[in-house]
CSV table of C-alpha atoms and ligand atoms in Angstrom, one decimal:
chain,number,residue,atom,x,y,z
A,48,MET,CA,15.9,-6.0,-0.2
A,49,ALA,CA,14.1,-2.7,-0.5
A,50,LYS,CA,13.5,-0.9,2.8
A,51,ILE,CA,9.9,-0.9,4.0
A,52,HIS,CA,8.8,2.6,4.8
A,53,ASP,CA,6.3,3.4,7.6
A,54,VAL,CA,3.6,5.8,6.4
A,55,ALA,CA,1.5,7.8,8.9
A,56,VAL,CA,-1.9,8.3,7.3
A,57,ILE,CA,-3.9,11.3,8.5
A,58,VAL,CA,-7.7,11.2,7.6
A,59,GLY,CA,-9.2,14.6,7.7
A,60,SER,CA,-12.8,13.4,8.5
A,61,LEU,CA,-13.9,12.3,12.0
A,62,ARG,CA,-17.1,10.6,11.1
A,63,LYS,CA,-17.6,6.9,11.3
A,64,GLY,CA,-18.9,6.4,7.8
A,65,SER,CA,-16.2,8.6,6.3
A,66,LEU,CA,-15.6,8.2,2.5
A,67,ASN,CA,-12.1,9.5,3.0
A,68,ARG,CA,-11.4,6.8,5.6
A,69,GLN,CA,-12.7,4.3,3.1
A,70,VAL,CA,-10.3,5.7,0.5
A,71,ALA,CA,-7.4,5.5,3.1
A,72,ASN,CA,-8.3,1.9,3.8
A,73,ALA,CA,-8.3,1.1,0.0
A,74,LEU,CA,-4.9,2.8,-0.3
A,75,ALA,CA,-3.6,0.6,2.5
A,76,GLU,CA,-4.8,-2.5,0.7
A,77,LEU,CA,-3.5,-1.5,-2.6
A,78,SER,CA,-0.1,-0.3,-1.4
A,79,PRO,CA,3.1,-2.1,-2.6
A,80,ALA,CA,5.1,-4.3,-0.1
A,81,THR,CA,7.6,-1.4,0.2
A,82,LEU,CA,5.0,0.6,2.2
A,83,LYS,CA,3.3,0.1,5.5
A,84,LEU,CA,0.3,2.4,6.0
A,85,ASN,CA,-1.0,3.1,9.4
A,86,ILE,CA,-3.8,5.6,10.3
A,87,ILE,CA,-2.9,8.0,13.1
A,88,GLU,CA,-6.1,9.3,14.7
A,89,ILE,CA,-6.6,13.0,15.2
A,90,GLY,CA,-10.2,13.3,16.5
A,91,HIS,CA,-9.3,13.2,20.2
A,92,LEU,CA,-6.6,15.9,20.1
A,93,PRO,CA,-7.3,18.9,22.3
A,94,ILE,CA,-7.4,22.2,20.2
A,95,TYR,CA,-4.0,23.6,19.9
A,96,ASN,CA,-3.2,26.4,22.3
A,97,GLN,CA,0.3,27.8,22.6
A,98,ASP,CA,0.0,28.0,26.4
A,99,GLY,CA,0.2,24.2,26.3
A,100,ASP,CA,3.7,24.1,24.9
A,101,GLU,CA,5.4,24.0,28.3
A,102,ASN,CA,3.2,21.2,29.7
A,103,PRO,CA,1.6,19.6,26.7
A,104,PRO,CA,-1.4,17.2,27.0
A,105,ASP,CA,-0.4,13.5,26.7
A,106,ALA,CA,-2.5,13.3,23.5
A,107,TRP,CA,-0.3,15.9,21.8
A,108,THR,CA,2.9,14.2,22.8
A,109,GLU,CA,1.7,10.8,21.6
A,110,PHE,CA,0.6,12.3,18.4
A,111,ARG,CA,3.9,14.0,17.8
A,112,ASP,CA,5.8,10.9,18.7
A,113,GLY,CA,3.7,8.9,16.2
A,114,ILE,CA,4.5,11.3,13.4
A,115,LYS,CA,8.2,11.4,14.4
A,116,ALA,CA,8.4,7.6,14.2
A,117,ALA,CA,7.0,7.5,10.6
A,118,ASP,CA,9.1,7.8,7.5
A,119,ALA,CA,6.4,9.6,5.5
A,120,VAL,CA,3.0,11.3,5.8
A,121,LEU,CA,-0.1,10.7,3.6
A,122,PHE,CA,-3.1,13.0,4.0
A,123,VAL,CA,-6.6,11.8,2.9
A,124,THR,CA,-9.1,14.5,3.4
A,125,PRO,CA,-12.5,15.9,2.7
A,126,GLU,CA,-13.1,19.6,1.8
A,127,HIS,CA,-14.9,21.7,4.3
A,128,ASN,CA,-16.1,25.0,2.9
A,129,ARG,CA,-13.4,24.9,0.2
A,130,SER,CA,-10.7,24.4,2.7
A,131,ILE,CA,-9.4,21.6,5.1
A,132,PRO,CA,-11.4,20.4,8.0
A,133,ALA,CA,-10.6,22.1,11.4
A,134,ALA,CA,-9.5,18.8,12.9
A,135,LEU,CA,-6.9,18.4,10.2
A,136,LYS,CA,-5.6,21.9,10.7
A,137,ASN,CA,-5.5,21.3,14.4
A,138,ALA,CA,-3.3,18.2,13.9
A,139,LEU,CA,-1.0,20.2,11.5
A,140,ASP,CA,-0.6,22.9,14.2
A,141,ILE,CA,0.1,20.5,17.0
A,142,GLY,CA,2.7,18.7,15.0
A,143,SER,CA,4.4,22.0,14.0
A,144,ARG,CA,5.1,23.2,17.6
A,145,PRO,CA,6.8,24.1,19.9
A,146,HIS,CA,8.8,26.4,17.7
A,147,GLY,CA,11.8,24.5,16.2
A,148,LYS,CA,10.3,21.1,16.9
A,149,ASN,CA,8.2,20.6,13.8
A,150,VAL,CA,7.7,16.9,13.5
A,151,TRP,CA,6.4,17.1,9.9
A,152,SER,CA,9.7,18.5,8.6
A,153,GLY,CA,11.3,16.5,5.8
A,154,LYS,CA,8.7,13.7,5.7
A,155,PRO,CA,7.8,12.9,2.1
A,156,GLY,CA,4.1,13.6,1.8
A,157,ALA,CA,1.2,13.0,-0.5
A,158,VAL,CA,-2.3,14.4,-0.6
A,159,VAL,CA,-5.6,12.7,-1.6
A,160,SER,CA,-8.9,14.5,-1.3
A,161,ALA,CA,-12.3,12.9,-1.8
A,162,SER,CA,-15.8,14.3,-2.0
A,163,PRO,CA,-19.2,13.3,-3.3
A,164,GLY,CA,-19.0,16.5,-5.3
A,165,GLY,CA,-17.5,16.7,-8.8
A,166,ILE,CA,-14.3,18.6,-8.1
A,167,GLY,CA,-13.1,16.0,-5.6
A,168,GLY,CA,-12.1,18.3,-2.8
A,169,PHE,CA,-9.7,20.3,-5.0
A,170,GLY,CA,-9.8,23.4,-2.6
A,171,ALA,CA,-8.9,21.3,0.4
A,172,ASN,CA,-6.2,19.5,-1.4
A,173,HIS,CA,-4.5,22.8,-2.4
A,174,HIS,CA,-5.0,24.6,0.9
A,175,LEU,CA,-3.3,21.7,2.5
A,176,ARG,CA,-0.4,21.9,0.1
A,177,GLN,CA,0.1,25.6,1.1
A,178,SER,CA,0.6,24.5,4.7
A,179,LEU,CA,2.9,21.6,3.7
A,180,VAL,CA,5.2,24.1,2.0
A,181,PHE,CA,5.7,26.0,5.3
A,182,LEU,CA,5.9,22.7,7.3
A,183,ASN,CA,8.8,21.6,5.0
A,184,VAL,CA,6.9,18.5,3.8
A,185,PRO,CA,8.0,17.6,0.3
A,186,ALA,CA,4.7,16.7,-1.2
A,187,MET,CA,4.4,14.6,-4.4
A,188,ALA,CA,3.2,16.7,-7.3
A,189,GLN,CA,2.0,14.0,-9.6
A,190,PRO,CA,-0.3,12.1,-9.8
A,191,GLU,CA,-2.8,14.5,-8.3
A,192,ALA,CA,-5.7,12.8,-6.5
A,193,TYR,CA,-9.1,14.5,-6.5
A,194,ILE,CA,-11.6,11.7,-6.0
A,195,GLY,CA,-15.0,13.1,-7.1
A,196,GLY,CA,-18.3,11.2,-6.8
A,197,ALA,CA,-16.8,9.3,-3.9
A,198,ASP,CA,-20.2,8.3,-2.5
A,199,LYS,CA,-20.6,6.0,-5.6
A,200,LEU,CA,-17.3,4.2,-5.3
A,201,PHE,CA,-17.8,1.9,-2.3
A,202,ASP,CA,-20.1,-1.0,-1.5
A,203,ALA,CA,-22.2,-1.3,1.7
A,204,ASN,CA,-19.2,-2.8,3.6
A,205,GLY,CA,-17.0,0.2,2.7
A,206,LYS,CA,-15.0,-1.7,0.1
A,207,LEU,CA,-13.9,-0.1,-3.1
A,208,ALA,CA,-16.2,-1.2,-5.9
A,209,ASN,CA,-14.9,0.6,-8.9
A,210,ASP,CA,-12.2,-0.8,-11.1
A,211,GLY,CA,-11.1,2.5,-12.6
A,212,THR,CA,-10.6,4.0,-9.1
A,213,ARG,CA,-8.8,0.9,-7.9
A,214,LYS,CA,-6.3,1.2,-10.8
A,215,PHE,CA,-5.9,4.9,-10.2
A,216,LEU,CA,-5.2,4.5,-6.5
A,217,GLN,CA,-2.9,1.6,-7.1
A,218,GLY,CA,-0.8,3.8,-9.5
A,219,PHE,CA,-0.9,6.6,-6.9
A,220,VAL,CA,0.5,4.5,-4.1
A,221,GLN,CA,3.1,3.0,-6.4
A,222,ALA,CA,4.3,6.5,-7.4
A,223,TYR,CA,4.2,7.6,-3.8
A,224,SER,CA,6.5,4.7,-2.9
A,225,VAL,CA,9.0,5.9,-5.5
A,226,TRP,CA,8.7,9.5,-4.1
A,227,ILE,CA,9.4,8.3,-0.6
A,228,THR,CA,12.4,6.3,-1.6
A,229,ALA,CA,13.8,9.4,-3.5
A,230,ASN,CA,13.1,11.8,-0.6
A,231,ALA,CA,13.2,9.9,2.7
A,232,LYS,CA,15.8,10.7,5.3
A,233,SER,CA,16.3,7.0,6.0
B,360,FNR,C1,-18.9,19.7,3.5
B,360,FNR,N1,-18.9,19.1,2.2
B,360,FNR,C2,-18.2,19.7,1.2
B,360,FNR,N2,-17.9,19.1,0.0
B,360,FNR,C3,-17.2,19.7,-1.0
B,360,FNR,O1,-16.9,19.1,-2.0
B,360,FNR,N3,-16.8,21.0,-0.8
B,360,FNR,C4,-17.0,21.7,0.3
B,360,FNR,O2,-16.5,22.8,0.4
B,360,FNR,C5,-17.7,21.1,1.4
B,360,FNR,N4,-18.0,21.7,2.5
B,360,FNR,C6,-18.5,21.0,3.6
B,360,FNR,C7,-18.5,21.6,4.9
B,360,FNR,C8,-18.9,20.9,6.0
B,360,FNR,C9,-18.8,21.5,7.4
B,360,FNR,C10,-19.3,19.5,5.8
B,360,FNR,C11,-19.7,18.7,7.0
B,360,FNR,C12,-19.3,19.0,4.6
B,360,FNR,C13,-19.5,17.8,2.0
B,360,FNR,C14,-18.4,16.7,2.2
B,360,FNR,O3,-17.6,16.6,1.0
B,360,FNR,C15,-19.1,15.4,2.5
B,360,FNR,O4,-19.8,15.5,3.7
B,360,FNR,C16,-18.1,14.2,2.5
B,360,FNR,O5,-18.7,13.0,2.6
B,360,FNR,C17,-17.1,14.4,3.7
B,360,FNR,O6,-16.1,13.5,3.7
B,360,FNR,P1,-16.2,12.2,4.6
B,360,FNR,O7,-16.6,12.6,6.0
B,360,FNR,O8,-17.2,11.3,4.0
B,360,FNR,O9,-14.8,11.6,4.5
């Protein structure tokens, strides 16, 4: 039987009605039986400060442990001013430290960006990929996922209401499952 891989999902938006969270929920529903997607929250994490490395806040330790326990990491993020939101950068930084203890390292990754705008958060998607190279996250190249017009894809209950997007996201998570199997440490 195929191994079931645990995927830590990081949503770059903190707001309750987040379109990106809705995309993440849709991905969880559409994912094959080989993947278990679980959102790891980042909104409560104190801003990273290297002075905290010796005696880290509990929230940093719990977050690092959550990423360590996962087989793979999936990022679903909005674009803020053509880059990634500060909360997401903070989470990346916390997971990357102390020096030599980068919890992201070697976890097969994938990036989805979503925006009401037409270019689907392309700038955030690629800024994030720049950090993932340094963090040693092998990020799936294809299919790329820039979800534009995201404010028109969900119903009032936050459920995906667009067949084309459903098919695309389903293909995306299926490809990601293959990517994880090919790149996972276990
Ligand atoms: C935005 N937004 C935005 N959209 C975009 O396509 N490119 C951008 O550079 C920005 N910049 C930006 C900066 C800040 C500070 C905010 C708050 C918003 C709009 C953004 O895409 C929109 O608010 C999305 O709905 C955010 O995603 P969530 O929160 O719905 O997941």
